[in-house]
Coordinates of C-alpha atoms in Angstrom, one line a residue:
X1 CA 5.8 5.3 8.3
X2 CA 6.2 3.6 4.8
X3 CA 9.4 3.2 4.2
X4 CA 10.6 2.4 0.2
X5 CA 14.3 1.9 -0.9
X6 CA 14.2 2.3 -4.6
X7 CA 17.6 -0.6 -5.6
X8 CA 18.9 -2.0 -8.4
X9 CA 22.5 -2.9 -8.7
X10 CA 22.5 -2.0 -12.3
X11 CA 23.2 1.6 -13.4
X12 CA 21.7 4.0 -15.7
X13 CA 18.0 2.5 -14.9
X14 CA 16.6 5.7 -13.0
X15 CA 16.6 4.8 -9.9
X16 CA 18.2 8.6 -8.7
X17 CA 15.0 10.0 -10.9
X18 CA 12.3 7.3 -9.8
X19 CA 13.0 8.3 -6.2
X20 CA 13.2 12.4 -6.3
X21 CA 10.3 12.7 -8.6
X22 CA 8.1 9.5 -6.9
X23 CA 9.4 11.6 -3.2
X24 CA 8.1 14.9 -4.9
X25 CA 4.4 13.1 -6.5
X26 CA 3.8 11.5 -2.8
X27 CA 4.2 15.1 -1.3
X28 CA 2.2 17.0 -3.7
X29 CA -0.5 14.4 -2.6
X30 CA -0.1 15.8 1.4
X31 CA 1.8 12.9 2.3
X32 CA 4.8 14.1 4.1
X33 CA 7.8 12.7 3.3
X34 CA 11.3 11.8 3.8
X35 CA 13.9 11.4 1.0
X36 CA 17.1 9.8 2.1
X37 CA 20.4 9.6 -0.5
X38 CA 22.5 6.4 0.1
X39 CA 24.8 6.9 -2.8
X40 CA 28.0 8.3 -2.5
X41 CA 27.7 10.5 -5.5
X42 CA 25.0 12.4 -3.9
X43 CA 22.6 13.2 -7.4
X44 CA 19.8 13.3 -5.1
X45 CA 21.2 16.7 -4.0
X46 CA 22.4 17.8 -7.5
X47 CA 18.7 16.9 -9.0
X48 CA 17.3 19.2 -6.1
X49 CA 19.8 22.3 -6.4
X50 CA 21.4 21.6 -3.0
X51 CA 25.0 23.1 -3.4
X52 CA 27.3 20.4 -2.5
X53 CA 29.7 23.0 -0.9
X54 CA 26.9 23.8 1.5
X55 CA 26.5 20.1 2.8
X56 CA 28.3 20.5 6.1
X57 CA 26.3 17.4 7.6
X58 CA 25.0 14.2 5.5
X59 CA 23.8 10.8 5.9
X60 CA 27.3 9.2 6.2
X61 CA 27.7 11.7 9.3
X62 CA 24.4 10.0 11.0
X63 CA 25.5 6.1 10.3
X64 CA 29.0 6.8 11.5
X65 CA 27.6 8.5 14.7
X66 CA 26.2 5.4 16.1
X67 CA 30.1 3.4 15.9
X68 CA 31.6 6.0 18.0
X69 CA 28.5 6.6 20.8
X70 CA 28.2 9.9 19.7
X71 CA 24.9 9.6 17.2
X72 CA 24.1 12.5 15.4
X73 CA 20.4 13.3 14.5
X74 CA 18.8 12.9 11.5
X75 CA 17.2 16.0 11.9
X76 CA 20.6 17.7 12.2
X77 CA 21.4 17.3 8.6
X78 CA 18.0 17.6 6.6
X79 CA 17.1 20.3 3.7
X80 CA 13.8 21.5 3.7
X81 CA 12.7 20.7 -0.2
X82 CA 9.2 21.9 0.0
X83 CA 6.6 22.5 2.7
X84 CA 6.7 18.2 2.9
X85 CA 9.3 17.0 1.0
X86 CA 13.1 16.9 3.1
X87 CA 16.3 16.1 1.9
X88 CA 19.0 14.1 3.8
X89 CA 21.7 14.2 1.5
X90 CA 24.7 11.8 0.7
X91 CA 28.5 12.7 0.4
X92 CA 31.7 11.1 -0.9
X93 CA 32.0 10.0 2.4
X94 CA 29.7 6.8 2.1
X95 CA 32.1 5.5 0.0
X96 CA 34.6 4.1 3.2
X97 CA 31.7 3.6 4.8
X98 CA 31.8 -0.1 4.6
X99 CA 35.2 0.0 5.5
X100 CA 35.2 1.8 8.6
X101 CA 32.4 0.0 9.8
X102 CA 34.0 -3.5 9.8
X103 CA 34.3 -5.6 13.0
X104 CA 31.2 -3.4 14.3
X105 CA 28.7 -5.3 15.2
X106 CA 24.5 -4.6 14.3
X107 CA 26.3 -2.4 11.3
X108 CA 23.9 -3.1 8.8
X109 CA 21.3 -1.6 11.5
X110 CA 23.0 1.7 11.7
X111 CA 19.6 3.9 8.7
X112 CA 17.4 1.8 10.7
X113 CA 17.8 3.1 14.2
X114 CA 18.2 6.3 12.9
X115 CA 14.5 6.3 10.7
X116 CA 13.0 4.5 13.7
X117 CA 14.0 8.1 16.0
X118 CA 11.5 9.7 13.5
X119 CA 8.8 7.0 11.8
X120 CA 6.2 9.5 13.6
X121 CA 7.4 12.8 11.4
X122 CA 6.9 11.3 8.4
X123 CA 4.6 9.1 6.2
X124 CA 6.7 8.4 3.7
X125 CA 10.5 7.4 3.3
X126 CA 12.3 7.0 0.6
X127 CA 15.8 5.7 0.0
X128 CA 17.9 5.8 -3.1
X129 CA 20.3 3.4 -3.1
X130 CA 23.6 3.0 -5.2
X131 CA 24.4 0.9 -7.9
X132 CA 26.0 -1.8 -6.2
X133 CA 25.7 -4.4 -3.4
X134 CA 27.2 -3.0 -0.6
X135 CA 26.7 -2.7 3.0
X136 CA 24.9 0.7 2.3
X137 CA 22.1 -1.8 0.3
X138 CA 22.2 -4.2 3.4
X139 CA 21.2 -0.6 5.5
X140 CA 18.2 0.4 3.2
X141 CA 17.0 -3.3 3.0
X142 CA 16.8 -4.0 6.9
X143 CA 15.1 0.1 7.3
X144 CA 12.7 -1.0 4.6
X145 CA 9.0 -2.2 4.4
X146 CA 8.9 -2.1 0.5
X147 CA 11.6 -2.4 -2.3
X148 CA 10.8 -0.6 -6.1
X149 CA 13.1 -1.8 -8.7
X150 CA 13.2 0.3 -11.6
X151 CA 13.7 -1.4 -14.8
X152 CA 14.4 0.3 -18.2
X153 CA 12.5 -1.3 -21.3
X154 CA 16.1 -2.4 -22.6
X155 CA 17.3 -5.9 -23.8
X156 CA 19.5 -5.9 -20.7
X157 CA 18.1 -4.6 -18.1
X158 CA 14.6 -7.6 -19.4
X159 CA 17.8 -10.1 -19.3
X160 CA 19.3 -9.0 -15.6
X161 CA 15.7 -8.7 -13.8
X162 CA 15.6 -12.2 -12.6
X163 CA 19.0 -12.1 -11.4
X164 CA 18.3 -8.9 -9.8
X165 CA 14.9 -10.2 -8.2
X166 CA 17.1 -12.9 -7.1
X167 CA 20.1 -11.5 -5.7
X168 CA 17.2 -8.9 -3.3
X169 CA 16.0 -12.3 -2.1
X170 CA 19.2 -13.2 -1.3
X171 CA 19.5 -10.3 0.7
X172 CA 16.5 -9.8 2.7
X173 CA 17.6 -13.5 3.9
X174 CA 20.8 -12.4 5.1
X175 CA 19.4 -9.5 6.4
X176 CA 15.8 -11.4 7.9
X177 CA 14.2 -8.8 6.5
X178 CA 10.4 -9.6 5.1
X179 CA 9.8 -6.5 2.6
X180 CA 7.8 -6.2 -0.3
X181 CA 9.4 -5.9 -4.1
X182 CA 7.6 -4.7 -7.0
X183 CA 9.4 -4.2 -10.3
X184 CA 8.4 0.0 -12.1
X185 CA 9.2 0.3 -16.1
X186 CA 10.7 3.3 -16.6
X187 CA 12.2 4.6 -19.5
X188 CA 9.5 3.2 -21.4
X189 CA 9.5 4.6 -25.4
X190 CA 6.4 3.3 -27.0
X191 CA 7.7 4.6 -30.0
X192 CA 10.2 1.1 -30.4
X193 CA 9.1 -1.8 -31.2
X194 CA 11.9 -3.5 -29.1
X195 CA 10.2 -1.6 -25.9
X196 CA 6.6 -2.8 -26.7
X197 CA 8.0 -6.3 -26.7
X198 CA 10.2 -6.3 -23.7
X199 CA 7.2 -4.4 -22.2
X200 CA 4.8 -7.4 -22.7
X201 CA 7.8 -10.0 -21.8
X202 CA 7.6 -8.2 -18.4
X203 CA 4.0 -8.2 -18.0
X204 CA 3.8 -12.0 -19.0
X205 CA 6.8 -13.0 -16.7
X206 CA 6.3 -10.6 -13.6
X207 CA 2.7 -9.4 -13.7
X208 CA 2.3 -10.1 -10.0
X209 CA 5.7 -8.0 -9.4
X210 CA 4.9 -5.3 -11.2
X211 CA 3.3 -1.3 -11.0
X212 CA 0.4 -1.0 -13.5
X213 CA 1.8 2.7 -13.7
X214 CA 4.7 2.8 -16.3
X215 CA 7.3 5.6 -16.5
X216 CA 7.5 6.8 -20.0
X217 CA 10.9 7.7 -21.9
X218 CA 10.5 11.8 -21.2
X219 CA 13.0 14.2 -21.9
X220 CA 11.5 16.8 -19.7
X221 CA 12.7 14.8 -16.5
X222 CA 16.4 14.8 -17.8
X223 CA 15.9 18.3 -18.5
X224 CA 14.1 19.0 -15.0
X225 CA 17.1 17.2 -13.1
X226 CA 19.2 19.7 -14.5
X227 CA 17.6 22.4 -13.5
X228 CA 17.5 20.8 -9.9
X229 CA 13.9 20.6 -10.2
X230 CA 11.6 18.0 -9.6
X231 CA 9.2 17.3 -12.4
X232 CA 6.4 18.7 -11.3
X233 CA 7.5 22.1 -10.3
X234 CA 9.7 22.2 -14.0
X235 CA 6.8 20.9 -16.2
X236 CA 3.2 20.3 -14.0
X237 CA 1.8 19.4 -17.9
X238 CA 4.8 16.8 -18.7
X239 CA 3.9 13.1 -19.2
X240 CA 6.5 12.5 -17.0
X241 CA 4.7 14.5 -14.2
X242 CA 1.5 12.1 -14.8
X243 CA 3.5 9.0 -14.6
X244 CA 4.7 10.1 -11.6
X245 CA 1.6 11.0 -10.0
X246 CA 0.2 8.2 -11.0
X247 CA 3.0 6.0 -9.6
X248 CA 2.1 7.8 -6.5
X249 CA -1.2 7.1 -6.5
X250 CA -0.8 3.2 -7.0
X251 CA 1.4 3.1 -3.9
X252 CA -1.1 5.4 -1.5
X253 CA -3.9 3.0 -3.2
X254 CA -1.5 0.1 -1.7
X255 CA -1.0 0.9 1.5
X256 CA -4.9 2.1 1.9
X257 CA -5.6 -1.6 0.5
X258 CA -3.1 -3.2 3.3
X259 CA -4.2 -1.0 6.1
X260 CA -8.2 -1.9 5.0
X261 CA -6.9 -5.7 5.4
X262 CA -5.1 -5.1 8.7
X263 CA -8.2 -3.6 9.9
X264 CA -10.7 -6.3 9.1
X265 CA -8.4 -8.8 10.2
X266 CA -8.4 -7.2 13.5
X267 CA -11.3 -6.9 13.8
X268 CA -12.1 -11.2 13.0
X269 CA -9.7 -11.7 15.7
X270 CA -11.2 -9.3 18.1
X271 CA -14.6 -10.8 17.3
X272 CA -13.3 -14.3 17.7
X273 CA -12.0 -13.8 21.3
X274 CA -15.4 -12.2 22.3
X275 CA -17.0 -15.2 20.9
X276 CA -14.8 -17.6 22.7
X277 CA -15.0 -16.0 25.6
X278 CA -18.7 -15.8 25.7
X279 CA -18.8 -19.5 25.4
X280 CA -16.4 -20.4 28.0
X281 CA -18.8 -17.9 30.4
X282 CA -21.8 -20.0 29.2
X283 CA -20.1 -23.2 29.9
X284 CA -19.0 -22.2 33.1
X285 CA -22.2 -20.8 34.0
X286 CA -24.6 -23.5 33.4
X287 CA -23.1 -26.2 36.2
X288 CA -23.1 -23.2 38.7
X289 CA -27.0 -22.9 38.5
X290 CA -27.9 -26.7 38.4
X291 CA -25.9 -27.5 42.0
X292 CA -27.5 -24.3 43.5
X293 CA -30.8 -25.5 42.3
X294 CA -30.2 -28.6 44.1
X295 CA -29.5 -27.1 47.3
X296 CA -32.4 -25.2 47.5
X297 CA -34.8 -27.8 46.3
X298 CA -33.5 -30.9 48.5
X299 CA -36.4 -32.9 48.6
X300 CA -37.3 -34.1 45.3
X301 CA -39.8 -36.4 44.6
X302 CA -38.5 -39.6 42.1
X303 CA -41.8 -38.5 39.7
X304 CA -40.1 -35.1 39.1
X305 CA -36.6 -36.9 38.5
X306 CA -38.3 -38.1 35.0
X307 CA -39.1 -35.1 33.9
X308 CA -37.3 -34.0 30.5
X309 CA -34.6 -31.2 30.6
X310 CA -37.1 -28.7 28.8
X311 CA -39.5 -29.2 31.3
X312 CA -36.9 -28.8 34.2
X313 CA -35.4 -25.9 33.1
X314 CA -39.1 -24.1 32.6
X315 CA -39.7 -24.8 36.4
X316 CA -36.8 -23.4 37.5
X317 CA -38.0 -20.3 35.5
X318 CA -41.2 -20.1 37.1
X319 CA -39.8 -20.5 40.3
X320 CA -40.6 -17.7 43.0
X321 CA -37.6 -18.7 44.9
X322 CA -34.8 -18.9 42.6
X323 CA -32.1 -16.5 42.9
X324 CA -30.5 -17.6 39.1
X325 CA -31.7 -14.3 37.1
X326 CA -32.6 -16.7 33.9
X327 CA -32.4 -14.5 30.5
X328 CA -34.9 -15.7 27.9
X329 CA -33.5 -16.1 24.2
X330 CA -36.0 -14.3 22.1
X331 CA -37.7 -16.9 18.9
X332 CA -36.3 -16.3 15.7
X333 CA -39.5 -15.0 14.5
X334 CA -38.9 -12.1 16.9
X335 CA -35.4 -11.2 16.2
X336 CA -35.0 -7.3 14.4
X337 CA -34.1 -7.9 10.7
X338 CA -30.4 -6.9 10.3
X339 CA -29.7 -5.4 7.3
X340 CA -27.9 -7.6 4.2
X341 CA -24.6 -7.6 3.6
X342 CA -25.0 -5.3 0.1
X343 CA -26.9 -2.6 2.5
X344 CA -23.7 -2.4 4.4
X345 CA -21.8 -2.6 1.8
X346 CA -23.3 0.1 0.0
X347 CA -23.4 2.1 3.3
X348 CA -20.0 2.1 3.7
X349 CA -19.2 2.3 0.1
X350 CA -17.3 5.5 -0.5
X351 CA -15.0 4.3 2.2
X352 CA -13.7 1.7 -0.4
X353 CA -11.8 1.7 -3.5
X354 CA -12.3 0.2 -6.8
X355 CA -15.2 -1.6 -8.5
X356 CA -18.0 -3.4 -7.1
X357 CA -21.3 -5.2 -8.2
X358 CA -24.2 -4.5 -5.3
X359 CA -27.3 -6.0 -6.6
X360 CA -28.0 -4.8 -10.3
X361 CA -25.8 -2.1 -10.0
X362 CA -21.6 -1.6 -10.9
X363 CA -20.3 1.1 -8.9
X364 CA -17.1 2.7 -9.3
X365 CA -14.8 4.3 -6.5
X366 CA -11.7 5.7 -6.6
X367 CA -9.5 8.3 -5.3
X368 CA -8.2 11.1 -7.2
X369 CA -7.6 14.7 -4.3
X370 CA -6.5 16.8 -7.0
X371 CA -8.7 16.1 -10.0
X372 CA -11.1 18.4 -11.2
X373 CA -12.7 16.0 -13.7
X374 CA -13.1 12.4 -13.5
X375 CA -14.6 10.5 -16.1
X376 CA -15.3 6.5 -17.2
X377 CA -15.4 5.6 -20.7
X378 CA -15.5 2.2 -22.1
X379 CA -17.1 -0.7 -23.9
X380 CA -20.9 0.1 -21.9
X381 CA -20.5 3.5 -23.5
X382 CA -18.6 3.2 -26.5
X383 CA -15.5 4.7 -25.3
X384 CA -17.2 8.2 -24.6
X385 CA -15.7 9.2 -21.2
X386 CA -18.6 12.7 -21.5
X387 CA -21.1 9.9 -21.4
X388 CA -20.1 8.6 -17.7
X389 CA -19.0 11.3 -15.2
X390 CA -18.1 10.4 -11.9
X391 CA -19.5 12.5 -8.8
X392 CA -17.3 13.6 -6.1
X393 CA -17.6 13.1 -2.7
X394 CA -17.3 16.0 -0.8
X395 CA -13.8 17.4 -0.4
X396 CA -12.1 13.4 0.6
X397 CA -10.8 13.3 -2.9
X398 CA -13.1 10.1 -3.9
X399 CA -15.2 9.6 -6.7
X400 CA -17.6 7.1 -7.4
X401 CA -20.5 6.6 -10.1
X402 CA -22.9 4.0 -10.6
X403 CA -24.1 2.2 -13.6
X404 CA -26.7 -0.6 -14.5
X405 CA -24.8 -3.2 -16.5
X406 CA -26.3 -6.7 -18.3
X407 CA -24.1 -9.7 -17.8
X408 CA -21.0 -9.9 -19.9
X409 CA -17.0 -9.0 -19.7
X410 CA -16.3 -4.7 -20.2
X411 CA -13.1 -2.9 -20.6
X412 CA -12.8 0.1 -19.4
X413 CA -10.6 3.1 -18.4
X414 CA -10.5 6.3 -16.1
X415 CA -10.2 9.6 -17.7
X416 CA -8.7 12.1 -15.2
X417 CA -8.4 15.7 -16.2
X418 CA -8.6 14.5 -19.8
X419 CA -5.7 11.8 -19.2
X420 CA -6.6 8.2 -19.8
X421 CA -5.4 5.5 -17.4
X422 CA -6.0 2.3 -15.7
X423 CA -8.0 1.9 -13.1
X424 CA -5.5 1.6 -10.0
X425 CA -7.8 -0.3 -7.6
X426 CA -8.7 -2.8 -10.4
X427 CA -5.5 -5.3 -10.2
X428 CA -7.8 -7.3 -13.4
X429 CA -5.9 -5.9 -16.8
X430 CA -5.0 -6.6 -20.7
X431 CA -3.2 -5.3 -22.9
X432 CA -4.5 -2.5 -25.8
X433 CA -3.3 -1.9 -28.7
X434 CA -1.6 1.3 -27.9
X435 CA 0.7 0.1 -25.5
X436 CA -0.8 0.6 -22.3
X437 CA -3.8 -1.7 -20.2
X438 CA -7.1 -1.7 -20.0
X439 CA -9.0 -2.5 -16.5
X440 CA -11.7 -5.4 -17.1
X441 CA -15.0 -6.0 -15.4
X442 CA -16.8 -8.8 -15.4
X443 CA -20.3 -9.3 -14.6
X444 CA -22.0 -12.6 -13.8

């Protein structure tokens, strides 16, 4: 289980919208998931038409459980949102959390115990957090693997980001807690001048911090939350629904890329003991056979003693009496040809995402479960996304394509159900002059 608290100690950046409609995009995709609300003023609920009277049970009930020995289970207080989307809500309550919990020790452990009962339920958790640094933000940093900051396109939010990104470091040091923090724009109106700057100043500052996906000013998703709807069951068209799923797709696209490396990194260390271990066999192996070969030849003439060590070891193969079973190593010459490494690659291909040059040949893969059309248009085909369709693979959700390129540098985006975007598996970008980025291929 992924577990993402959504923090930012400033107010008024989102953070309440990033994590009900990101929670909502991540279950549309079949992932199931878990959204948990750590601020006292409970908008997660609001935002999902839970009546607050009807909250018997919420989050604060849970933490507070596990002070008194008489823990509560999560799944005593969740809301079924949607076939995978649940809801465990917050209540005024959390607000004397930190007070009651003082002198107690491990309290800043309390939402990790309780997530750890159910990291097999769920593939996805999601916390919002509340404005503030508090011992409710120590709890969501020490349960979390990942941290999203959501940053509005505003003067101030560009001039608090560094203090921000500093203060989290602070925090996962007090709370020796590894995670990983990536910085969302949100609120982005490309409209303003002022937000196409601050924009760039981002990019140029935090690139390496930073979603490609950006979440566009939208006033469907203020209109949504009132309606105590997500965004894509209010609007499925919105551009705010897009950003969303798009959001959701980076992240999946993420953790896909992480679990690929944990794999293969496994699997080097896996083939690195079998190697070692072969060798010490060999090594204990070889001085075995010479002293039994010396017992059972004791008489050895001092001619034979000059012989060369080739020539020894080709009459103990010949010998009738031997008991050393002596495996030949077959000549080069003889050895099956294995196939390259671009005829695995390309074997194996449509388990990978991105782009990749096999030979003479760019080939594209990405992973899109709900498209219906998926299309590549750029520089190698003047921009004409009906010039490059992409082919999918059976009913996995990925697409791929293949094109014969010359040498030289192309930009070039995706074109998903008639929505232009970045590629999400191609971290190379720049910026267009719309705004938004362009992935970039080069070809040497």
């Amino acid at each position: 289980m992924k577990t993402i608290a959504v923090v930012n100690q400033k107010g008024g950046c989102g953070k309440t919208t990033v994590s009900i409609n990101l929670a909502s995009a991540l279950a549309e995709a079949g992932q199931r998931v878990l959204l948990v609300d750590m601020d006292p003023q409970s908008h997660c609920a609001v935002g999902l038409a839970v009546p607050e009277e009807q909250i018997e049970q919420s989050i604060y009930d849970v933490l507070i459980s596990r002070s008194r020995n008489e823990p509560i289970k999560m799944t005593e207080i969740l809301w079924q949102i949607s076939d995978r989307l649940e809801l465990a809500p917050a209540s005024l309550d959390l607000s004397a959390f930190e007070q009651q919990m003082v002198g107690i020790p491990e309290r800043e452990c309390c939402l990790k115990e309780a997530l750890s009962e159910m990291k097999e339920d769920y593939d996805f958790t999601i916390i919002d957090c509340p404005p503030a640094v508090s011992l409710l933000t120590f709890n969501a940093l020490r349960a979390a693997s990942d941290v999203i900051v959501p940053v509005e396109t505003g003067y101030f939010a560009l001039h608090g980001l560094s203090k921000q990104l500093e203060t989290l470091s602070i925090l996962c040091r007090r709370c020796s807690q590894q995670v990983n923090v990536k910085v969302v724009a949100s609120m982005y109106d490309i409209r303003t001048k002022m937000a196409r700057e601050i924009l760039a100043e981002l990019r140029s500052h935090f690139d390496d911090k930073m979603f490609k996906t950006i979440v566009s000013f939208n006033t469907k998703l203020k209109e949504a939350a009132s309606f105590g709807q997500p965004i894509s069951e209010y609007d499925p068209a919105s551009k705010g629904r897009k950003d969303f799923s798009a959001l959701a797709e980076e992240i999946m696209g993420s953790q896909a890329t992480q679990q690929r490396h944990e794999f293969v990194n496994s699997l080097a260390e896996q083939l690195e003991s079998i190697s070692a271990t072969a060798d010490e066999l060999l090594e204990a192996t070889k001085p075995a056979a010479e002293i039994e070969e010396v017992v059972e030849t004791p008489e050895i003439e001092e001619t034979e003693l000059q012989l060369s060590e080739d020539e020894f070891v080709s009459e103990e193969m010949t010998a009738e009496d031997t008991e050393i079973d002596v495996i030949e190593e077959p000549e080069v010459a003889e050895e099956p040809v294995e196939p390259t490494a671009e005829e695995r690659a390309a074997a194996k291909l449509s388990d990978y995402y991105g782009v990749s040059q096999i030979n003479d040949a760019v080939v594209f893969v990405t992973l899109y479960p709900r498209a219906q059309i998926v299309q590549i248009a750029g520089d190698f085909n003047n921009w004409q996304p009906e010039n490059a369709p992409m082919q999918k693979v059976g009913d996995t959700g990925v697409w791929q394509t293949k094109m014969n390129l010359p040498q030289g540098r192309y930009r070039y985006r995706l074109v998903v159900d008639g929505q232009w975007q970045q590629d999400p598996y191609n971290e190379v970008t720049e910026l267009n002059p719309f705004g938004g980025f362009n992935s970039v291929l080069e070809i040497k």
